Amino acid sequence: GAVVSQHPSWVICKSGTSVKIECRSLDFQATTMFWYRQFPKQSLMLMATSNEGSKATYEQGVEKDKFLINHASLTLSTLTVTSAHPEDSSFYICSAVRSRGDEQYFGPGTRLTVT
Amino acid sequence: GENVEQHPSTLSVQEGDSAVIKCTYSDSASNYFPWYKQELGKRPQLIIDIRSNVGEKKDQRIAVTLNKTAKHFSLHITETQPEDSAVYFCAAFKSGKSTFGDGTTLTVKP
């Protein structure tokens, strides 16, 4: 159990367009989902914390108007990268927890390339 | 906010030797400390974790120790194998929010 999926697994888009990434918990209800960004050979940087039915909490330095997060249900959170630029190219990973204090279950990640 | 430092950044050992990776954290309120293994292009996988009310935990060849007073925790891998080669991340959680270390690239030479 505790499987998290992401879609798409990779995406290439043109500069100025928007891209939506979905994160789903397949066999459990996630009270909280997290979105991370990981540049090559670097660590995971937490972007935002997403709770179902409420606004996401963004980390300092993350533009909330650029990275739109919607957590519409207990099994789905989406991250939309708006007006993407080449510097947004990265590996985006989500994770989900069943309850506070539970371990995080990571999605497989989405590799975004902006040309 | 929380600050997690991880050392070393790279570690190379011979197969069969032990490997130790250390992390320090700054926020004494952090209470959950997982270790993840990440292979290239893949998701992080939890390999072991420890909570603040425990000093040591072991799972076969992997062990984690926590010193709350000194605010540091360590990952110990014994009898290393080539398939242990990967990037390892430590993390510290407080109120459900995580801060990751910068990672350690472990290479196990056959």
PDB file of C-alpha atoms in Angstrom:
ATOM      1  CA  GLY A   1       0.000   0.000   0.000  1.00  0.00           C
ATOM      2  CA  ALA A   2       0.836   3.722   0.113  1.00  0.00           C
ATOM      3  CA  VAL A   3       1.435   4.321  -3.580  1.00  0.00           C
ATOM      4  CA  VAL A   4       1.766   7.821  -4.984  1.00  0.00           C
ATOM      5  CA  SER A   5       1.692   8.511  -8.695  1.00  0.00           C
ATOM      6  CA  GLN A   6       2.592  11.567 -10.723  1.00  0.00           C
ATOM      7  CA  HIS A   7       1.587  12.547 -14.202  1.00  0.00           C
ATOM      8  CA  PRO A   8       3.209  13.255 -16.512  1.00  0.00           C
ATOM      9  CA  SER A   9       6.564  11.617 -15.815  1.00  0.00           C
ATOM     10  CA  TRP A  10       8.271  14.038 -18.151  1.00  0.00           C
ATOM     11  CA  VAL A  11       7.167  17.063 -20.143  1.00  0.00           C
ATOM     12  CA  ILE A  12       8.774  19.479 -22.564  1.00  0.00           C
ATOM     13  CA  CYS A  13       7.113  22.836 -23.049  1.00  0.00           C
ATOM     14  CA  LYS A  14       7.866  26.142 -24.689  1.00  0.00           C
ATOM     15  CA  SER A  15       8.795  29.223 -22.749  1.00  0.00           C
ATOM     16  CA  GLY A  16       5.733  31.215 -21.733  1.00  0.00           C
ATOM     17  CA  THR A  17       3.329  28.297 -21.617  1.00  0.00           C
ATOM     18  CA  SER A  18       1.833  26.653 -18.520  1.00  0.00           C
ATOM     19  CA  VAL A  19       2.241  23.082 -17.387  1.00  0.00           C
ATOM     20  CA  LYS A  20       0.109  21.109 -14.928  1.00  0.00           C
ATOM     21  CA  ILE A  21       1.512  18.232 -12.905  1.00  0.00           C
ATOM     22  CA  GLU A  22      -0.772  15.860 -11.031  1.00  0.00           C
ATOM     23  CA  CYS A  23       0.016  13.997  -7.838  1.00  0.00           C
ATOM     24  CA  ARG A  24      -2.306  11.205  -6.740  1.00  0.00           C
ATOM     25  CA  SER A  25      -2.357   8.938  -3.726  1.00  0.00           C
ATOM     26  CA  LEU A  26      -3.690   5.709  -5.214  1.00  0.00           C
ATOM     27  CA  ASP A  27      -4.587   3.611  -2.208  1.00  0.00           C
ATOM     28  CA  PHE A  28      -4.922   6.011   0.690  1.00  0.00           C
ATOM     29  CA  GLN A  29      -6.300   9.400   1.537  1.00  0.00           C
ATOM     30  CA  ALA A  30      -3.619  11.995   1.997  1.00  0.00           C
ATOM     31  CA  THR A  31      -4.221  14.664   4.586  1.00  0.00           C
ATOM     32  CA  THR A  32      -1.224  16.564   3.330  1.00  0.00           C
ATOM     33  CA  MET A  33       0.800  16.610   0.146  1.00  0.00           C
ATOM     34  CA  PHE A  34       4.137  18.267  -0.391  1.00  0.00           C
ATOM     35  CA  TRP A  35       5.740  19.601  -3.551  1.00  0.00           C
ATOM     36  CA  TYR A  36       9.505  19.547  -3.962  1.00  0.00           C
ATOM     37  CA  ARG A  37      11.873  20.726  -6.610  1.00  0.00           C
ATOM     38  CA  GLN A  38      15.207  19.079  -7.262  1.00  0.00           C
ATOM     39  CA  PHE A  39      17.908  20.416  -9.550  1.00  0.00           C
ATOM     40  CA  PRO A  40      20.554  18.004 -10.899  1.00  0.00           C
ATOM     41  CA  LYS A  41      22.895  16.743  -8.198  1.00  0.00           C
ATOM     42  CA  GLN A  42      21.156  18.829  -5.572  1.00  0.00           C
ATOM     43  CA  SER A  43      18.871  18.175  -2.669  1.00  0.00           C
ATOM     44  CA  LEU A  44      15.104  18.299  -2.512  1.00  0.00           C
ATOM     45  CA  MET A  45      13.829  21.786  -1.817  1.00  0.00           C
ATOM     46  CA  LEU A  46      10.360  22.025  -0.317  1.00  0.00           C
ATOM     47  CA  MET A  47       8.227  24.383  -2.380  1.00  0.00           C
ATOM     48  CA  ALA A  48       4.877  24.172  -0.660  1.00  0.00           C
ATOM     49  CA  THR A  49       2.642  22.201   1.642  1.00  0.00           C
ATOM     50  CA  SER A  50      -0.807  21.396   0.365  1.00  0.00           C
ATOM     51  CA  ASN A  51      -3.791  20.483   2.541  1.00  0.00           C
ATOM     52  CA  GLU A  52      -7.075  19.341   1.071  1.00  0.00           C
ATOM     53  CA  GLY A  53      -9.629  22.104   0.882  1.00  0.00           C
ATOM     54  CA  SER A  54      -7.335  24.897   1.987  1.00  0.00           C
ATOM     55  CA  LYS A  55      -4.758  27.172   0.448  1.00  0.00           C
ATOM     56  CA  ALA A  56      -1.249  25.851   0.067  1.00  0.00           C
ATOM     57  CA  THR A  57       1.504  27.127   2.307  1.00  0.00           C
ATOM     58  CA  TYR A  58       4.471  28.250   0.253  1.00  0.00           C
ATOM     59  CA  GLU A  59       8.075  28.295   1.370  1.00  0.00           C
ATOM     60  CA  GLN A  60       9.984  31.524   1.408  1.00  0.00           C
ATOM     61  CA  GLY A  61      11.176  32.491  -2.041  1.00  0.00           C
ATOM     62  CA  VAL A  62       8.597  30.415  -3.916  1.00  0.00           C
ATOM     63  CA  GLU A  63       6.258  32.543  -6.025  1.00  0.00           C
ATOM     64  CA  LYS A  64       2.700  31.481  -5.300  1.00  0.00           C
ATOM     65  CA  ASP A  65       1.402  33.160  -8.450  1.00  0.00           C
ATOM     66  CA  LYS A  66       3.862  31.238 -10.580  1.00  0.00           C
ATOM     67  CA  PHE A  67       3.480  27.836  -8.935  1.00  0.00           C
ATOM     68  CA  LEU A  68      -0.246  27.314  -8.472  1.00  0.00           C
ATOM     69  CA  ILE A  69      -1.208  24.468  -6.185  1.00  0.00           C
ATOM     70  CA  ASN A  70      -4.667  23.011  -5.940  1.00  0.00           C
ATOM     71  CA  HIS A  71      -5.591  20.214  -3.526  1.00  0.00           C
ATOM     72  CA  ALA A  72      -9.127  19.476  -4.599  1.00  0.00           C
ATOM     73  CA  SER A  73      -9.528  16.097  -2.919  1.00  0.00           C
ATOM     74  CA  LEU A  74      -7.845  13.814  -0.423  1.00  0.00           C
ATOM     75  CA  THR A  75      -6.210  11.915  -3.273  1.00  0.00           C
ATOM     76  CA  LEU A  76      -5.233  14.621  -5.743  1.00  0.00           C
ATOM     77  CA  SER A  77      -3.020  17.677  -5.702  1.00  0.00           C
ATOM     78  CA  THR A  78      -1.927  19.595  -8.788  1.00  0.00           C
ATOM     79  CA  LEU A  79       0.983  21.934  -9.398  1.00  0.00           C
ATOM     80  CA  THR A  80       0.697  24.330 -12.314  1.00  0.00           C
ATOM     81  CA  VAL A  81       3.837  26.087 -13.464  1.00  0.00           C
ATOM     82  CA  THR A  82       2.566  29.239 -15.124  1.00  0.00           C
ATOM     83  CA  SER A  83       4.458  31.176 -17.797  1.00  0.00           C
ATOM     84  CA  ALA A  84       7.281  28.680 -17.623  1.00  0.00           C
ATOM     85  CA  HIS A  85      10.845  29.777 -18.326  1.00  0.00           C
ATOM     86  CA  PRO A  86      13.989  27.709 -18.937  1.00  0.00           C
ATOM     87  CA  GLU A  87      15.109  28.280 -15.346  1.00  0.00           C
ATOM     88  CA  ASP A  88      11.985  26.406 -14.211  1.00  0.00           C
ATOM     89  CA  SER A  89      13.384  23.254 -15.797  1.00  0.00           C
ATOM     90  CA  SER A  90      13.786  20.796 -12.948  1.00  0.00           C
ATOM     91  CA  PHE A  91      12.633  17.544 -11.388  1.00  0.00           C
ATOM     92  CA  TYR A  92       9.393  18.111  -9.490  1.00  0.00           C
ATOM     93  CA  ILE A  93       8.490  15.530  -6.871  1.00  0.00           C
ATOM     94  CA  CYS A  94       5.391  15.301  -4.731  1.00  0.00           C
ATOM     95  CA  SER A  95       4.884  13.344  -1.564  1.00  0.00           C
ATOM     96  CA  ALA A  96       1.853  12.469   0.522  1.00  0.00           C
ATOM     97  CA  VAL A  97       1.227  11.567   4.122  1.00  0.00           C
ATOM     98  CA  ARG A  98      -1.748   9.731   5.538  1.00  0.00           C
ATOM     99  CA  SER A  99      -1.701  11.459   8.862  1.00  0.00           C
ATOM    100  CA  ARG A 100       0.440  13.910  10.765  1.00  0.00           C
ATOM    101  CA  GLY A 101       3.663  12.264  11.815  1.00  0.00           C
ATOM    102  CA  ASP A 102       3.377   9.489   9.233  1.00  0.00           C
ATOM    103  CA  GLU A 103       6.180   8.858   6.805  1.00  0.00           C
ATOM    104  CA  GLN A 104       6.119  10.590   3.442  1.00  0.00           C
ATOM    105  CA  TYR A 105       5.377   8.549   0.363  1.00  0.00           C
ATOM    106  CA  PHE A 106       7.022  10.031  -2.698  1.00  0.00           C
ATOM    107  CA  GLY A 107       5.745  10.125  -6.227  1.00  0.00           C
ATOM    108  CA  PRO A 108       8.077   9.102  -9.054  1.00  0.00           C
ATOM    109  CA  GLY A 109       8.726  12.696 -10.056  1.00  0.00           C
ATOM    110  CA  THR A 110       8.104  14.782 -13.154  1.00  0.00           C
ATOM    111  CA  ARG A 111      10.983  16.053 -15.237  1.00  0.00           C
ATOM    112  CA  LEU A 112      10.099  19.430 -16.722  1.00  0.00           C
ATOM    113  CA  THR A 113      12.141  20.895 -19.551  1.00  0.00           C
ATOM    114  CA  VAL A 114      11.283  24.382 -20.745  1.00  0.00           C
ATOM    115  CA  THR A 115      12.739  25.318 -24.123  1.00  0.00           C
TER     116      THR A 115
ATOM    117  CA  GLY B   1      13.793  27.905  10.127  1.00  0.00           C
ATOM    118  CA  GLU B   2      15.389  24.504  10.347  1.00  0.00           C
ATOM    119  CA  ASN B   3      18.863  23.996   8.929  1.00  0.00           C
ATOM    120  CA  VAL B   4      20.204  20.517   8.196  1.00  0.00           C
ATOM    121  CA  GLU B   5      23.854  19.906   7.400  1.00  0.00           C
ATOM    122  CA  GLN B   6      25.013  16.605   5.979  1.00  0.00           C
ATOM    123  CA  HIS B   7      28.550  15.209   5.722  1.00  0.00           C
ATOM    124  CA  PRO B   8      30.387  14.001   3.808  1.00  0.00           C
ATOM    125  CA  SER B   9      29.128  15.070   0.393  1.00  0.00           C
ATOM    126  CA  THR B  10      30.851  12.089  -1.225  1.00  0.00           C
ATOM    127  CA  LEU B  11      31.934   8.793   0.268  1.00  0.00           C
ATOM    128  CA  SER B  12      33.750   5.938  -1.407  1.00  0.00           C
ATOM    129  CA  VAL B  13      34.210   2.573   0.332  1.00  0.00           C
ATOM    130  CA  GLN B  14      35.284  -0.925  -0.587  1.00  0.00           C
ATOM    131  CA  GLU B  15      32.640  -3.599  -0.745  1.00  0.00           C
ATOM    132  CA  GLY B  16      32.198  -5.116   2.687  1.00  0.00           C
ATOM    133  CA  ASP B  17      33.336  -2.028   4.559  1.00  0.00           C
ATOM    134  CA  SER B  18      31.052   0.172   6.642  1.00  0.00           C
ATOM    135  CA  ALA B  19      29.796   3.605   5.654  1.00  0.00           C
ATOM    136  CA  VAL B  20      28.749   6.381   8.014  1.00  0.00           C
ATOM    137  CA  ILE B  21      26.920   9.560   7.063  1.00  0.00           C
ATOM    138  CA  LYS B  22      26.237  12.291   9.588  1.00  0.00           C
ATOM    139  CA  CYS B  23      23.666  15.058   9.827  1.00  0.00           C
ATOM    140  CA  THR B  24      23.169  17.907  12.234  1.00  0.00           C
ATOM    141  CA  TYR B  25      20.022  19.952  12.667  1.00  0.00           C
ATOM    142  CA  SER B  26      19.354  23.296  14.273  1.00  0.00           C
ATOM    143  CA  ASP B  27      15.779  23.205  15.554  1.00  0.00           C
ATOM    144  CA  SER B  28      15.410  21.264  18.783  1.00  0.00           C
ATOM    145  CA  ALA B  29      11.669  20.941  18.096  1.00  0.00           C
ATOM    146  CA  SER B  30      12.301  18.629  15.134  1.00  0.00           C
ATOM    147  CA  ASN B  31      11.083  15.182  16.088  1.00  0.00           C
ATOM    148  CA  TYR B  32      11.291  12.857  13.103  1.00  0.00           C
ATOM    149  CA  PHE B  33      14.440  11.986  11.181  1.00  0.00           C
ATOM    150  CA  PRO B  34      14.208   9.810   8.073  1.00  0.00           C
ATOM    151  CA  TRP B  35      16.960   8.701   5.737  1.00  0.00           C
ATOM    152  CA  TYR B  36      16.319   8.315   2.032  1.00  0.00           C
ATOM    153  CA  LYS B  37      18.178   6.564  -0.755  1.00  0.00           C
ATOM    154  CA  GLN B  38      17.806   8.058  -4.206  1.00  0.00           C
ATOM    155  CA  GLU B  39      19.040   6.465  -7.395  1.00  0.00           C
ATOM    156  CA  LEU B  40      19.586   8.591 -10.463  1.00  0.00           C
ATOM    157  CA  GLY B  41      16.316   9.899 -11.902  1.00  0.00           C
ATOM    158  CA  LYS B  42      14.182   8.081  -9.366  1.00  0.00           C
ATOM    159  CA  ARG B  43      12.149   8.992  -6.338  1.00  0.00           C
ATOM    160  CA  PRO B  44      13.669   9.015  -2.843  1.00  0.00           C
ATOM    161  CA  GLN B  45      13.051   5.797  -0.962  1.00  0.00           C
ATOM    162  CA  LEU B  46      12.812   5.666   2.797  1.00  0.00           C
ATOM    163  CA  ILE B  47      15.412   3.259   4.158  1.00  0.00           C
ATOM    164  CA  ILE B  48      15.166   3.914   7.875  1.00  0.00           C
ATOM    165  CA  ASP B  49      13.790   6.540  10.214  1.00  0.00           C
ATOM    166  CA  ILE B  50      13.949   7.459  13.865  1.00  0.00           C
ATOM    167  CA  ARG B  51      11.781   9.545  16.145  1.00  0.00           C
ATOM    168  CA  SER B  52      13.014  11.858  18.823  1.00  0.00           C
ATOM    169  CA  ASN B  53      12.097   9.544  21.681  1.00  0.00           C
ATOM    170  CA  VAL B  54      14.475   6.832  20.460  1.00  0.00           C
ATOM    171  CA  GLY B  55      18.268   6.817  20.468  1.00  0.00           C
ATOM    172  CA  GLU B  56      19.007   4.037  18.023  1.00  0.00           C
ATOM    173  CA  LYS B  57      17.237   1.891  15.480  1.00  0.00           C
ATOM    174  CA  LYS B  58      18.541  -0.970  13.392  1.00  0.00           C
ATOM    175  CA  ASP B  59      17.240  -2.826  10.373  1.00  0.00           C
ATOM    176  CA  GLN B  60      19.565  -5.556   9.148  1.00  0.00           C
ATOM    177  CA  ARG B  61      22.647  -3.800   7.705  1.00  0.00           C
ATOM    178  CA  ILE B  62      21.316  -0.310   8.314  1.00  0.00           C
ATOM    179  CA  ALA B  63      21.213   1.578  11.586  1.00  0.00           C
ATOM    180  CA  VAL B  64      20.475   5.133  12.649  1.00  0.00           C
ATOM    181  CA  THR B  65      21.547   6.831  15.860  1.00  0.00           C
ATOM    182  CA  LEU B  66      20.164  10.060  17.268  1.00  0.00           C
ATOM    183  CA  ASN B  67      21.725  12.377  19.814  1.00  0.00           C
ATOM    184  CA  LYS B  68      19.052  14.915  20.719  1.00  0.00           C
ATOM    185  CA  THR B  69      21.290  16.888  23.020  1.00  0.00           C
ATOM    186  CA  ALA B  70      23.888  17.442  20.338  1.00  0.00           C
ATOM    187  CA  LYS B  71      21.228  17.633  17.602  1.00  0.00           C
ATOM    188  CA  HIS B  72      22.850  15.154  15.307  1.00  0.00           C
ATOM    189  CA  PHE B  73      21.943  11.821  13.800  1.00  0.00           C
ATOM    190  CA  SER B  74      23.891   9.329  11.752  1.00  0.00           C
ATOM    191  CA  LEU B  75      23.297   6.585   9.221  1.00  0.00           C
ATOM    192  CA  HIS B  76      25.425   3.458   9.465  1.00  0.00           C
ATOM    193  CA  ILE B  77      25.580   0.895   6.683  1.00  0.00           C
ATOM    194  CA  THR B  78      27.557  -2.264   7.391  1.00  0.00           C
ATOM    195  CA  GLU B  79      28.836  -4.873   4.932  1.00  0.00           C
ATOM    196  CA  THR B  80      28.296  -2.502   2.035  1.00  0.00           C
ATOM    197  CA  GLN B  81      27.431  -3.884  -1.375  1.00  0.00           C
ATOM    198  CA  PRO B  82      27.737  -2.295  -4.846  1.00  0.00           C
ATOM    199  CA  GLU B  83      23.950  -1.928  -4.966  1.00  0.00           C
ATOM    200  CA  ASP B  84      24.181   0.398  -1.970  1.00  0.00           C
ATOM    201  CA  SER B  85      25.741   2.963  -4.316  1.00  0.00           C
ATOM    202  CA  ALA B  86      23.338   5.921  -4.529  1.00  0.00           C
ATOM    203  CA  VAL B  87      22.710   9.371  -3.096  1.00  0.00           C
ATOM    204  CA  TYR B  88      21.561   9.373   0.517  1.00  0.00           C
ATOM    205  CA  PHE B  89      19.596  12.218   2.073  1.00  0.00           C
ATOM    206  CA  CYS B  90      18.816  12.877   5.681  1.00  0.00           C
ATOM    207  CA  ALA B  91      15.855  15.002   6.691  1.00  0.00           C
ATOM    208  CA  ALA B  92      14.467  16.605   9.804  1.00  0.00           C
ATOM    209  CA  PHE B  93      10.754  17.052  10.354  1.00  0.00           C
ATOM    210  CA  LYS B  94       8.993  19.535  12.574  1.00  0.00           C
ATOM    211  CA  SER B  95       5.195  19.764  12.654  1.00  0.00           C
ATOM    212  CA  GLY B  96       5.046  17.651   9.513  1.00  0.00           C
ATOM    213  CA  LYS B  97       7.340  19.926   7.521  1.00  0.00           C
ATOM    214  CA  SER B  98      10.672  18.619   6.249  1.00  0.00           C
ATOM    215  CA  THR B  99      14.123  20.038   5.655  1.00  0.00           C
ATOM    216  CA  PHE B 100      16.557  17.894   3.715  1.00  0.00           C
ATOM    217  CA  GLY B 101      20.315  17.673   3.906  1.00  0.00           C
ATOM    218  CA  ASP B 102      22.351  18.265   0.759  1.00  0.00           C
ATOM    219  CA  GLY B 103      22.946  14.580   0.158  1.00  0.00           C
ATOM    220  CA  THR B 104      25.862  12.155   0.199  1.00  0.00           C
ATOM    221  CA  THR B 105      26.934  10.290  -2.901  1.00  0.00           C
ATOM    222  CA  LEU B 106      28.008   6.837  -1.758  1.00  0.00           C
ATOM    223  CA  THR B 107      30.083   4.702  -4.067  1.00  0.00           C
ATOM    224  CA  VAL B 108      30.791   1.105  -3.116  1.00  0.00           C
ATOM    225  CA  LYS B 109      33.658  -0.338  -5.098  1.00  0.00           C
ATOM    226  CA  PRO B 110      33.542  -4.061  -5.809  1.00  0.00           C
TER     227      PRO B 110
END
